[in-house]
Coordinates of C-alpha atoms and ligand atoms in Angstrom, one line a residue:
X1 CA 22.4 -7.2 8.4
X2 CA 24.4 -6.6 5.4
X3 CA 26.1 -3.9 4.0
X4 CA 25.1 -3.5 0.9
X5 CA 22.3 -1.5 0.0
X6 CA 19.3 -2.8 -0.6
X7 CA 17.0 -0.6 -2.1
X8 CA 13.8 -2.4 -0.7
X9 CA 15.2 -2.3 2.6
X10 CA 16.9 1.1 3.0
X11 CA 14.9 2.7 0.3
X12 CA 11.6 4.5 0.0
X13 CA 9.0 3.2 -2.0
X14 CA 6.2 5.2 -4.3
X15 CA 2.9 4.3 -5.0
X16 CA 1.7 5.6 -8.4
X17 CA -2.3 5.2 -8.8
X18 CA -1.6 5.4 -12.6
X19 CA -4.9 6.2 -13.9
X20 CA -4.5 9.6 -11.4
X21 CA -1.1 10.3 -12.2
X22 CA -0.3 12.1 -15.4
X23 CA -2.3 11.7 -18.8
X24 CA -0.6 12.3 -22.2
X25 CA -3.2 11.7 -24.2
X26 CA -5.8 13.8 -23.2
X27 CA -8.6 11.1 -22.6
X28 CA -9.1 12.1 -18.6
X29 CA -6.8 9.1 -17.7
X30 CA -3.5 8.9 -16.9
X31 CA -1.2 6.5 -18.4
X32 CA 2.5 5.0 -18.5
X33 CA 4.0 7.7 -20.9
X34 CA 2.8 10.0 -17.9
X35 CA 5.1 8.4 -15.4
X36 CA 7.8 8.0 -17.6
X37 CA 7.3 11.9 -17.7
X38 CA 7.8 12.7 -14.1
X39 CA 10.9 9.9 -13.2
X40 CA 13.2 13.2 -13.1
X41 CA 10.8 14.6 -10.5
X42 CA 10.5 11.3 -8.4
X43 CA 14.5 10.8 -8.7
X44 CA 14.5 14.5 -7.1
X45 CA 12.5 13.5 -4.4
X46 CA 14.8 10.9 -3.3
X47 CA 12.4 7.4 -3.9
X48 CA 14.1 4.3 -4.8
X49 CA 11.0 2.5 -6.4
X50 CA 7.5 2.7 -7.6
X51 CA 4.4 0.2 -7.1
X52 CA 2.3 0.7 -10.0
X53 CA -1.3 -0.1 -9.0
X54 CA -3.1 -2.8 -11.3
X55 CA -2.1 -2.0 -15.1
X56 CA -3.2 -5.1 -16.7
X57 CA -6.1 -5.2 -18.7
X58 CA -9.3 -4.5 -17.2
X59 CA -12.8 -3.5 -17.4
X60 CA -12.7 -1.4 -14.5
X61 CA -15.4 -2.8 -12.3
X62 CA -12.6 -2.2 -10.0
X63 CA -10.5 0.3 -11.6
X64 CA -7.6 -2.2 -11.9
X65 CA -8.3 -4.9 -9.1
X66 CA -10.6 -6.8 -11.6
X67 CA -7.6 -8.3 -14.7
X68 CA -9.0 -9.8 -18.0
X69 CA -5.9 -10.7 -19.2
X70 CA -2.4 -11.2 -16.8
X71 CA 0.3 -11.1 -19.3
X72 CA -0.6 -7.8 -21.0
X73 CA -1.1 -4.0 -20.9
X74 CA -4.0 -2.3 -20.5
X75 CA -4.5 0.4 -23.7
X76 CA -5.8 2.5 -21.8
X77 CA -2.4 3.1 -20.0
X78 CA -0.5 2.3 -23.3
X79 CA 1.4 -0.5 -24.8
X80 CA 4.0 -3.1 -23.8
X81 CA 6.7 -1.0 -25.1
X82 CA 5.4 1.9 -23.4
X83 CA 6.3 -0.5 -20.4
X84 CA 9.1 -1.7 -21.5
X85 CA 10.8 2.2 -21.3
X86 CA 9.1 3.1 -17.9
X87 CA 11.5 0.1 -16.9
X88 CA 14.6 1.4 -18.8
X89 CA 14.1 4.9 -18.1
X90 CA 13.5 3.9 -14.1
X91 CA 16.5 1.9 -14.5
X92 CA 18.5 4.3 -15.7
X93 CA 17.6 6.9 -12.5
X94 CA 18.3 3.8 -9.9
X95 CA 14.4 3.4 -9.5
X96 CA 12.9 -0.1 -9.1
X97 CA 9.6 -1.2 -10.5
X98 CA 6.9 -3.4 -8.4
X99 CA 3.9 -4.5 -10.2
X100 CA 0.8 -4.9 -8.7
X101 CA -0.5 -8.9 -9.0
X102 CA -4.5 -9.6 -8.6
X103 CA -4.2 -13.1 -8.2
X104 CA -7.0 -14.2 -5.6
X105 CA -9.9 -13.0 -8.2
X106 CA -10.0 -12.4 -11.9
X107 CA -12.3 -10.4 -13.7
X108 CA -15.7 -12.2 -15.3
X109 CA -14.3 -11.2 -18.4
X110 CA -11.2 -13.2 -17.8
X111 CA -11.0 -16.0 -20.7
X112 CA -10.8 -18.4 -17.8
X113 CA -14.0 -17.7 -16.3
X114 CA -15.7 -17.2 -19.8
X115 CA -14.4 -20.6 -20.6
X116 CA -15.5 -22.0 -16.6
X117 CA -18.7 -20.9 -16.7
X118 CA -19.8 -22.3 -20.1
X119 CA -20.0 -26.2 -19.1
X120 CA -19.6 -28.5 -15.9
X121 CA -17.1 -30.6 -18.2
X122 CA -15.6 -27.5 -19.2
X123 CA -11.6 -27.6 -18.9
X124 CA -11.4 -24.6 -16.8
X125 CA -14.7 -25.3 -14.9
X126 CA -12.4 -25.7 -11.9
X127 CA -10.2 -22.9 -12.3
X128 CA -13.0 -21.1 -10.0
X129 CA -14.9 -21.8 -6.8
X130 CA -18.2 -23.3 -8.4
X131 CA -20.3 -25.1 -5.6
X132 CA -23.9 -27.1 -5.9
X133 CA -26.8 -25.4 -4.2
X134 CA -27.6 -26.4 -0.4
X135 CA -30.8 -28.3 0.3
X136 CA -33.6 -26.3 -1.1
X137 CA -31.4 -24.1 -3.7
X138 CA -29.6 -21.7 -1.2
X139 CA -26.2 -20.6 -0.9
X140 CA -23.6 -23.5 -0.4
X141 CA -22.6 -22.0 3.4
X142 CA -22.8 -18.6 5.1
X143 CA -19.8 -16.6 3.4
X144 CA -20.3 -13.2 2.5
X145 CA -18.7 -10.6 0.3
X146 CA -16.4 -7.8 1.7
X147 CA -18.8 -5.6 -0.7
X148 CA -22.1 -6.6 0.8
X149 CA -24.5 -10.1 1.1
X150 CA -23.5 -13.6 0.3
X151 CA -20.7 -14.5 -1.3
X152 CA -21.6 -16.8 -3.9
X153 CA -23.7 -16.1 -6.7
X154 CA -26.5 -18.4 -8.4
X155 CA -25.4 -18.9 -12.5
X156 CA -28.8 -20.3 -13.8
X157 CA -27.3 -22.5 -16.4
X158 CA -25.0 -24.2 -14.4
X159 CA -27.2 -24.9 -11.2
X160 CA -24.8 -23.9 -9.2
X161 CA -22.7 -21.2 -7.3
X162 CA -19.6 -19.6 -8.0
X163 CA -17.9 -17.5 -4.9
X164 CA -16.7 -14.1 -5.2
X165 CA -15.0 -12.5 -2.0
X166 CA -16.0 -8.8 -4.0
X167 CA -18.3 -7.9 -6.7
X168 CA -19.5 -10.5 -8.5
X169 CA -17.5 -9.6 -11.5
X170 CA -14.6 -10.9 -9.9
X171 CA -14.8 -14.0 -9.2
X172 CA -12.2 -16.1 -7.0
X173 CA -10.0 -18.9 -9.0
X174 CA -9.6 -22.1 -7.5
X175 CA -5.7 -21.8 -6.0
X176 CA -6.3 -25.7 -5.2
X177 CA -6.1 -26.8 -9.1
X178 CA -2.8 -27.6 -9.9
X179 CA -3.4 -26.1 -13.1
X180 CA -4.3 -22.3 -11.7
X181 CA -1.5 -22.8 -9.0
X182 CA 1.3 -23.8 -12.0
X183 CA -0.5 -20.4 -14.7
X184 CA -0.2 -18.1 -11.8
X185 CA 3.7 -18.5 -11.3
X186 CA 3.9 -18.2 -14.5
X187 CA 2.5 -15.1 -14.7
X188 CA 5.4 -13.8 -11.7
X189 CA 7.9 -15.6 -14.2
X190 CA 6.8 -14.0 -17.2
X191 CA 7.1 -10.1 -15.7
X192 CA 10.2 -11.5 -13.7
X193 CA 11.6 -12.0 -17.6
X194 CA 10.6 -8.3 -18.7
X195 CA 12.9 -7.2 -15.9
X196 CA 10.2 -6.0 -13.4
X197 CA 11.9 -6.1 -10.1
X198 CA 8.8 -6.7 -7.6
X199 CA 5.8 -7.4 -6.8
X200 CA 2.5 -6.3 -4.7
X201 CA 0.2 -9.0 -3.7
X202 CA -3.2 -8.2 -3.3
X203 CA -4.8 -10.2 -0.3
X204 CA -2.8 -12.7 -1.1
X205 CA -4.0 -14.6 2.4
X206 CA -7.3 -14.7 1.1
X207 CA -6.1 -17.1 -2.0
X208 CA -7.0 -19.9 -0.4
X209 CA -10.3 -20.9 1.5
X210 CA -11.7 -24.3 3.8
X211 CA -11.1 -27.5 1.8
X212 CA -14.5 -27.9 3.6
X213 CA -16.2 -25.0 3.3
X214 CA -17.3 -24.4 6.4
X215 CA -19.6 -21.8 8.0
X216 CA -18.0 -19.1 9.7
X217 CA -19.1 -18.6 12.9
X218 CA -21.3 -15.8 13.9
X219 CA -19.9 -12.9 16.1
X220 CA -22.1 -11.5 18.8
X221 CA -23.1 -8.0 18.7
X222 CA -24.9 -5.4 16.5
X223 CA -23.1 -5.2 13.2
X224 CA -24.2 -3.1 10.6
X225 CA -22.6 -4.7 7.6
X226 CA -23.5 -8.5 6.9
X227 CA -19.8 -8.9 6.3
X228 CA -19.3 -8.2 10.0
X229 CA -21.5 -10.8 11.6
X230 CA -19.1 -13.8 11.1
X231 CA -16.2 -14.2 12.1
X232 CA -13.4 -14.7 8.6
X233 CA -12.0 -18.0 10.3
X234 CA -12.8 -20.3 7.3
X235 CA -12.9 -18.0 3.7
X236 CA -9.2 -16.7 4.2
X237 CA -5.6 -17.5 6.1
X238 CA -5.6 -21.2 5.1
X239 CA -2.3 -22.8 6.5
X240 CA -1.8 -24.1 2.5
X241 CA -0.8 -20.3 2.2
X242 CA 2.6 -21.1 3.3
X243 CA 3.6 -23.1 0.9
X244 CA 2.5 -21.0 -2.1
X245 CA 5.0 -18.4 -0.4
X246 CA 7.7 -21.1 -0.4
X247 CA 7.6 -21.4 -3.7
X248 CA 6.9 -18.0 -4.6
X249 CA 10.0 -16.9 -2.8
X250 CA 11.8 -19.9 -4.5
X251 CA 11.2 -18.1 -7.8
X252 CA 12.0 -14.7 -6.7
X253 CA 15.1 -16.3 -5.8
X254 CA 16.5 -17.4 -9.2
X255 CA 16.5 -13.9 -9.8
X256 CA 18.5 -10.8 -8.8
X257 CA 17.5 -8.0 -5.8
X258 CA 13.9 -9.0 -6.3
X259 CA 11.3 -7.9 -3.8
X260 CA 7.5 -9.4 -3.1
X261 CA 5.3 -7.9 -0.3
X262 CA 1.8 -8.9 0.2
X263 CA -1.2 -7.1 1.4
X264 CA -2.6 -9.1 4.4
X265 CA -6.5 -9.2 4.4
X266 CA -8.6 -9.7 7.8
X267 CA -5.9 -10.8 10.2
X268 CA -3.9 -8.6 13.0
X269 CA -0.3 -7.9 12.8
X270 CA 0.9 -11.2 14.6
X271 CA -0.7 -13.2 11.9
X272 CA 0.5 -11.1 9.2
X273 CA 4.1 -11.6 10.1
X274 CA 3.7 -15.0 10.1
X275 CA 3.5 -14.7 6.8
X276 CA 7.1 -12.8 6.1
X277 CA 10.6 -14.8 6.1
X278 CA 13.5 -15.9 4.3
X279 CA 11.5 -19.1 3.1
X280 CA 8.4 -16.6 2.6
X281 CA 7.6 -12.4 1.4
X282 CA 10.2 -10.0 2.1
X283 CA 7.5 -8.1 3.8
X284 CA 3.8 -7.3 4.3
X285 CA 1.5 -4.6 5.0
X286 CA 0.1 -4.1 8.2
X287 CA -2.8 -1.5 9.2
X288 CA -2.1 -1.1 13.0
X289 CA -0.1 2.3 12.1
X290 CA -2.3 3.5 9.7
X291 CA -5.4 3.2 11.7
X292 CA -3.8 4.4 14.8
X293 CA -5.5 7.5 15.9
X294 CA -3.1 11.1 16.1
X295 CA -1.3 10.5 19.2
X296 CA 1.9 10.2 20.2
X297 CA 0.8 6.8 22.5
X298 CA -1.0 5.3 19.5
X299 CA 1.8 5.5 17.1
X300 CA 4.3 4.1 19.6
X301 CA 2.5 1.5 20.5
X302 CA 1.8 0.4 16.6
X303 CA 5.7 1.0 16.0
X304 CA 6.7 -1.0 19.1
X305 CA 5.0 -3.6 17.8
X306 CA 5.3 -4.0 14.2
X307 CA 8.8 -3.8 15.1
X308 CA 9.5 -6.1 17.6
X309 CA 7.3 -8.8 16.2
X310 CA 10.0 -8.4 13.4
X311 CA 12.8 -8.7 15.3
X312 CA 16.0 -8.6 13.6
X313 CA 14.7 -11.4 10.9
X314 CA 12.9 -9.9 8.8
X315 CA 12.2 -6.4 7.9
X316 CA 9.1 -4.2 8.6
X317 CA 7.3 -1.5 6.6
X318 CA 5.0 1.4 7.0
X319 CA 2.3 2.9 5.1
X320 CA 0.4 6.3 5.8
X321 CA -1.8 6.3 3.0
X322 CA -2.9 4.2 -0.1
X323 CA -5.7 3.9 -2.4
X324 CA -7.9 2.2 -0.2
X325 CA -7.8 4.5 2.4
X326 CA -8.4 8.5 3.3
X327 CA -5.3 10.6 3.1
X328 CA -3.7 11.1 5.8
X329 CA -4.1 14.7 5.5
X330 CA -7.7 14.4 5.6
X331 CA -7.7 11.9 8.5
X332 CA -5.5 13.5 10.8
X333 CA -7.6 16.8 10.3
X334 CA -4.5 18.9 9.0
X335 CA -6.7 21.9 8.3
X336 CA -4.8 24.4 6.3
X337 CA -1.3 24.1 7.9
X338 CA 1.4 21.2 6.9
X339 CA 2.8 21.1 10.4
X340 CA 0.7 18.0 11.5
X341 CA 1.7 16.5 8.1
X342 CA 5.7 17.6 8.5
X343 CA 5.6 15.2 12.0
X344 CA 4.4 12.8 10.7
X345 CA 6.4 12.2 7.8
X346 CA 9.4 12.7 10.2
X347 CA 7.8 9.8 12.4
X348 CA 7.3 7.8 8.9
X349 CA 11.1 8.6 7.5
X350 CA 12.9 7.6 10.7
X351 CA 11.6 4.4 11.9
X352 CA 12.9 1.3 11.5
X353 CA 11.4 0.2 8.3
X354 CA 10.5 1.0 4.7
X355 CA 8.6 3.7 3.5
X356 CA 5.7 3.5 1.7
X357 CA 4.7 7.2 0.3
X358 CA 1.6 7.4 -2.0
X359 CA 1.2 10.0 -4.9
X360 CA 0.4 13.9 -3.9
X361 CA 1.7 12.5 0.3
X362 CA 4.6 14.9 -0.3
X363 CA 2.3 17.9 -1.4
X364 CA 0.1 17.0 1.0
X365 CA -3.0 16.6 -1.1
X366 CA -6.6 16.1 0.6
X367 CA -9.3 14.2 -0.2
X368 CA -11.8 15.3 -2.3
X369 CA -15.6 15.7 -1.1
X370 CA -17.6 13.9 -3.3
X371 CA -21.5 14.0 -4.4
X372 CA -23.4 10.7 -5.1
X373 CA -23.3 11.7 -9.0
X374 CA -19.4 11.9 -8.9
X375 CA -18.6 8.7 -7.3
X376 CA -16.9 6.1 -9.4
X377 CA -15.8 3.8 -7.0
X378 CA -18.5 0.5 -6.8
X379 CA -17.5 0.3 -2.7
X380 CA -19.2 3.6 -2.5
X381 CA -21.7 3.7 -4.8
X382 CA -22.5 0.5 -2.9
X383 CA -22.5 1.5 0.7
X384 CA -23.4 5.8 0.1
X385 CA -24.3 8.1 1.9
X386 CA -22.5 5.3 5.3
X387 CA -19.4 4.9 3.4
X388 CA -18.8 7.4 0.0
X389 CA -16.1 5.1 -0.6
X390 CA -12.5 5.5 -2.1
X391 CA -12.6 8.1 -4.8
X392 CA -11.2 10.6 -2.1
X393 CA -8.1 9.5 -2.0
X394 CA -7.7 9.0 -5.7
X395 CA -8.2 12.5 -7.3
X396 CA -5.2 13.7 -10.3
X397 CA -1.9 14.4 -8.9
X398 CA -1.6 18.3 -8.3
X399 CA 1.1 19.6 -10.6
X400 CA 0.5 23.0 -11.3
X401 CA -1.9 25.6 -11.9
X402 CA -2.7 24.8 -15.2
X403 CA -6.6 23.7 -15.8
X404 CA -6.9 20.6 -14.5
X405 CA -4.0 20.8 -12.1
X406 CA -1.8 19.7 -15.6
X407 CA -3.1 16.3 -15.1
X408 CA -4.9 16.2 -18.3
X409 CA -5.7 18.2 -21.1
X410 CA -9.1 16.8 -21.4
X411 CA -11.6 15.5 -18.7
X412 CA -10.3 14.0 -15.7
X413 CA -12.0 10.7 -14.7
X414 CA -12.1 12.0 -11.7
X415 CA -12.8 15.6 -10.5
X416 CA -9.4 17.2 -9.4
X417 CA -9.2 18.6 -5.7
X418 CA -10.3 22.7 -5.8
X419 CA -7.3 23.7 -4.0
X420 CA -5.0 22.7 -6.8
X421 CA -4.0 26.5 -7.7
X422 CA -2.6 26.7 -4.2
X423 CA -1.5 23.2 -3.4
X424 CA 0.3 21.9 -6.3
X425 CA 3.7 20.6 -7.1
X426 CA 5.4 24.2 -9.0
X427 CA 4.4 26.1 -6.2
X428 CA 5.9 24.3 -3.5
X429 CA 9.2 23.5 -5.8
X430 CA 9.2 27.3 -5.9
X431 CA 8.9 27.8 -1.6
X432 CA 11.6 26.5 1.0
X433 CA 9.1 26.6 3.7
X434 CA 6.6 24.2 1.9
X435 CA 6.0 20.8 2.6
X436 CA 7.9 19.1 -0.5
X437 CA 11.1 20.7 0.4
X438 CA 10.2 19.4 4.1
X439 CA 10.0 15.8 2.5
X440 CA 13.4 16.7 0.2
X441 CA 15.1 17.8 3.2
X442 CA 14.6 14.7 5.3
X443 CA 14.7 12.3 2.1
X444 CA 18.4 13.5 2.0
X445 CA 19.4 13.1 5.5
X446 CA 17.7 10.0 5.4
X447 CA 19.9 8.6 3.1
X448 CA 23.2 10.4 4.5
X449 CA 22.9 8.7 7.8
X450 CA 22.8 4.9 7.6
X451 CA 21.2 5.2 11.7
X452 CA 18.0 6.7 9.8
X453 CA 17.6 4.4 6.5
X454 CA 19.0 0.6 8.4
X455 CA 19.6 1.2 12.0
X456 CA 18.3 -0.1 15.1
X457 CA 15.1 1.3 16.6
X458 CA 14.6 1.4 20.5
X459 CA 12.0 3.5 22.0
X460 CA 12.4 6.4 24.7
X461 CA 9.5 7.6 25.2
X462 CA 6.3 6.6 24.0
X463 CA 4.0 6.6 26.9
X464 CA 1.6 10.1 26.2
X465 CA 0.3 11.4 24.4
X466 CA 2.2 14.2 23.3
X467 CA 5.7 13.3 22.7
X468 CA 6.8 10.2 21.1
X469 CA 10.8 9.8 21.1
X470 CA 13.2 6.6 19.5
X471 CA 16.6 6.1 19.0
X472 CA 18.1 5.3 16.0
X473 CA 21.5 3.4 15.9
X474 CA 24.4 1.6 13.1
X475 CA 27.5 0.9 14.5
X476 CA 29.0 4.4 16.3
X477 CA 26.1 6.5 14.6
X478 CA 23.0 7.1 17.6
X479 CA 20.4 9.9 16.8
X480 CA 17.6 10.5 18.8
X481 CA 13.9 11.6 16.8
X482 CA 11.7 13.7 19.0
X483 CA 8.0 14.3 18.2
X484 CA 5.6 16.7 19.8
X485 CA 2.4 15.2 18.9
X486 CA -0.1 18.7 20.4
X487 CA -0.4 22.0 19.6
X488 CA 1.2 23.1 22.4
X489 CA 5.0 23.9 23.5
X490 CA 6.5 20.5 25.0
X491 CA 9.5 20.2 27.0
X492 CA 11.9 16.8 27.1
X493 CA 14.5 16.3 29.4
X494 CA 17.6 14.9 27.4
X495 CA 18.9 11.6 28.7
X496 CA 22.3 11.6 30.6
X497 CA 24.8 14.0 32.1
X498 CA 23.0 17.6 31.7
X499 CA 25.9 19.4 30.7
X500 CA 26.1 16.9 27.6
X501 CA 26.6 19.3 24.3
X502 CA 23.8 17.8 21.5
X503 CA 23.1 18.9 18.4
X504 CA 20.2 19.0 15.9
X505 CA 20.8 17.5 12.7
X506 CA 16.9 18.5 11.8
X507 CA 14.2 20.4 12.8
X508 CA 12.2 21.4 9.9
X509 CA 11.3 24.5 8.2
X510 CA 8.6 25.8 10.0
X511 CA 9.3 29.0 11.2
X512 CA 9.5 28.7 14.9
X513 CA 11.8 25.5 15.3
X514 CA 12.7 23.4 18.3
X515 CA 15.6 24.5 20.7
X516 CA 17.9 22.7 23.0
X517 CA 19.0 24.6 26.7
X518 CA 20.3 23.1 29.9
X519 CA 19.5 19.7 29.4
X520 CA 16.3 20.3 28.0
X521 CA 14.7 19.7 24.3
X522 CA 12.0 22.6 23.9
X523 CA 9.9 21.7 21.3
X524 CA 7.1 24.3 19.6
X525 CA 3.5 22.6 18.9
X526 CA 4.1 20.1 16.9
X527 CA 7.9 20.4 16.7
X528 CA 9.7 17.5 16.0
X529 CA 13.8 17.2 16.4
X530 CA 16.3 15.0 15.0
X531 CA 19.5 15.2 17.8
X532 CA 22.9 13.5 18.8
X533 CA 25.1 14.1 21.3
X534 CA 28.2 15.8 20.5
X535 CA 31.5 13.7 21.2
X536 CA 33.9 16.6 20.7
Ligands
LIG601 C1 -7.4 -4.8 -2.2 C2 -7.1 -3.6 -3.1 O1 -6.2 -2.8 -2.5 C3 -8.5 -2.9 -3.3 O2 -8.3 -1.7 -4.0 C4 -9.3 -3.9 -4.1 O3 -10.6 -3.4 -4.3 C5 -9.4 -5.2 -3.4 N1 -8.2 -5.7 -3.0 C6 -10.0 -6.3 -4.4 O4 -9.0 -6.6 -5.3

């Protein structure tokens, strides 16, 4: 592993939902002027880059994940040169940019598709997945959309289908035309040129689909969702994938400390590592971790094996929270108290791989509980009252307690969370106990010990579920972490000679903190421990 620092590797990355984040213009939604406003208070937090969800242009069937136009800005978030000093101004505090790329589906309003669904003989006809009808007018095969029933929908003009893996606003371009494959590198080259510095893939795996199209077989079962009666063996994961990644890389390449991670779609973690290499993405997103259940067990085992499927080729990452999924805080039933969400950012800070934090993690914002009138997000107006959707996670960032939690000076697209005059950025600048100093503390150390940020990872115990416990290591530096994953007071016998002298590098700032005596770690509920052993 090499030396130098590489701020993917050994750094923390921050996703920014811009439209959440900070308005300056006081139309309800946030915008890059915003972000540029609050670098100083990311810098202070320790992050080394931000993914910007989707800011290309869009008409929002998605909020973002649905781009009319690749090589431009959406107004509603500013300008190009509005852009142009969020990357000088990030520059200038050593904080990368990654750009979020929606290349498996474009918006209906995309030129592309307005020009592909005018004729058969139409020059960009094939830019998208048009199919005839099967005998007697029906679908072309049994493929359904992630967002409920078939997949392909009937355009009366034509005669035939198009396929859309989501709404049928976004419809998925044909990846096999040479001509789609050659525009959508240039679309990496032409934000490589503005000096953007990496990239997000969304379900990148899912760009290509069966040459043959298929049917995916049926899975046994009672499913609820139609989407969960087939088995996804033929619409995603295509072996051409690998390829596309060669060459992507290949571009990356020509330019300097530039980073691409995907977002793998409807595969397990073995498969999604396939997809991460030298000749391939410098990393990819995995779900095992986030999904695992609040347990000391759980975690280890998703660690353990994110980790050694990585093996000391390639480089893993971890994610608590993004904007498809409900907060962490919310999931994990924090209640009122941080000290559930203080052990687990230690877990997430120490492991061997890169952090991912999401806007409002390090205040430890909730979700917000919304009614069927409030919800903006198509997933959840589509599924209600099963699934309300991903609004939750995407309320304004907390900053003070302004109105409108200082998100916006006029109506906020979405409603903030209530407990904002409590639970907001000032406040817990202003209290050494709160759970932004927690994350400030342990940002810090993170990056004074080079064990923590690019060191070795073993496990030491991981086997209840109560205490979860890794070493960290980089050449003569070896610190142990120690979770307590209950409520209640946990004991750990220390490895080796009892009469061994350790000390605690961190414990936290909760009040009653963990405590080493004869040999033993004691550990309050939920007490978590950062230790080495004293050579002296
Ligand atoms: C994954 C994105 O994370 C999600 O927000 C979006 O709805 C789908 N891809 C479709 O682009």
């Amino acid at each position: 592993m090499s030396e130098k620092k590489l701020w993917w590797r050994d750094g923390i990355i921050y996703q920014v939902y811009p439209r959440s984040f900070q308005d300056t213009t006081g139309d309800g939604i946030g915008d890059l002027r915003g972000i540029i406003q609050h670098l100083d208070y990311l810098k202070d937090l320790g992050i080394d880059g931000i993914w910007l969800s989707p800011i290309n242009p869009s008409p929002d069937v998605d909020f973002g994940y649905d781009v009319s136009d690749y090589n431009a800005i959406d107004p509603k978030f500013g300008t190009l040169s509005d852009f142009y000093e969020l990357l000088e101004q990030a520059h200038k505090r050593d904080i990368r940019i990654i750009m979020d790329l929606v290349l498996n589906h474009t918006s209906d309003q995309h030129q592309w598709f307005q020009e592909s669904r005018k004729s058969k003989d139409n020059p960009y006809h094939d830019w998208y997945i048009w199919r005839d009808p099967a005998p007697g007018g029906k679908a072309p095969n049994n493929w359904t959309s992630m967002v409920g029933g078939s997949a392909w929908k009937y355009d009366a003009s034509l005669g035939q289908y198009y396929y859309h893996m989501f709404f049928e606003q976004q419809p998925d371009v044909n990846w096999r035309n040479p001509q789609v494959y050659a525009a959508m590198l240039d679309v990496f080259r032409f934000w490589l040129e503005k000096g953007v510095d990496g990239f997000r893939l969304d379900i990148f795996n899912e760009y290509f689909k069966d040459e043959q199209f298929r049917d995916n077989p049926t899975r046994r079962g009672l499913h609820l969702r139609a989407f969960d009666r087939t088995s996804h063996v033929y619409d995603n994961s295509q072996p051409e994938m690998l390829s596309l990644l060669n060459d992507i890389r290949k571009l990356m390449d020509c330019y300097e400390d530039r980073y691409v991670v995907g977002e793998t779609f409807l595969v397990n973690s073995q498969k999604a590592r396939a997809y991460i290499g030298k000749d391939r993405l410098h990393a990819g997103f995995d779900y095992a971790y986030a999904n695992s259940g609040f347990s000391a067990r759980a975690f280890g085992k998703a660690i353990q094996d994110w980790d050694s499927l990585h093996g000391r080729e390639a480089w893993p990452n971890y994610f608590l929270n993004n904007h498809d999924t409900s907060r962490s805080s919310t999931r994990y039933n924090a209640g009122q108290s941080d000290a559930r969400l203080k052990l687990l950012a230690t877990m997430h800070l120490t492991v061997r791989g890169t952090p991912y934090l999401y806007y409002g993690e390090e205040i430890g914002m909730r979700d917000i509980n919304l009614t069927y009138k409030e919800i903006q997000d198509p997933v959840g107006k589509t599924f209600w009252p099963l699934y309300k959707g991903r609004d939750g996670c995407r309320s304004p960032m907390q900053w003070d307690a302004q109105p409108n939690a200082g998100f916006s000076t006029g109506s906020p697209w979405l409603r903030v969370n209530t407990d904002y005059p409590i639970r907001n950025v000032v406040n817990q600048q202003a209290s050494s106990a709160s759970l932004l100093a927690f994350y400030k503390a342990l940002i810090q150390l993170r990056r004074e010990h080079p064990a923590l940020h690019k060191g070795t990872l073993e496990m030491h115990a991981s086997g209840s579920d109560r205490l979860l416990a890794y070493w960290r290591a980089w050449n003569n530096e070896k610190l142990l972490v120690v979770l307590n994953f209950s409520n209640l007071l946990t004991t750990m016998p220390l490895p080796g000679d009892p009469s061994q002298k350790w000390t605690i590098i961190f414990n936290g700032n909760e009040p009653i903190t963990s405590q080493v005596a004869e040999g033993k770690l004691h550990l309050p509920g939920y007490g978590l421990a950062i230790l080495r052993v004293n050579t002296e």
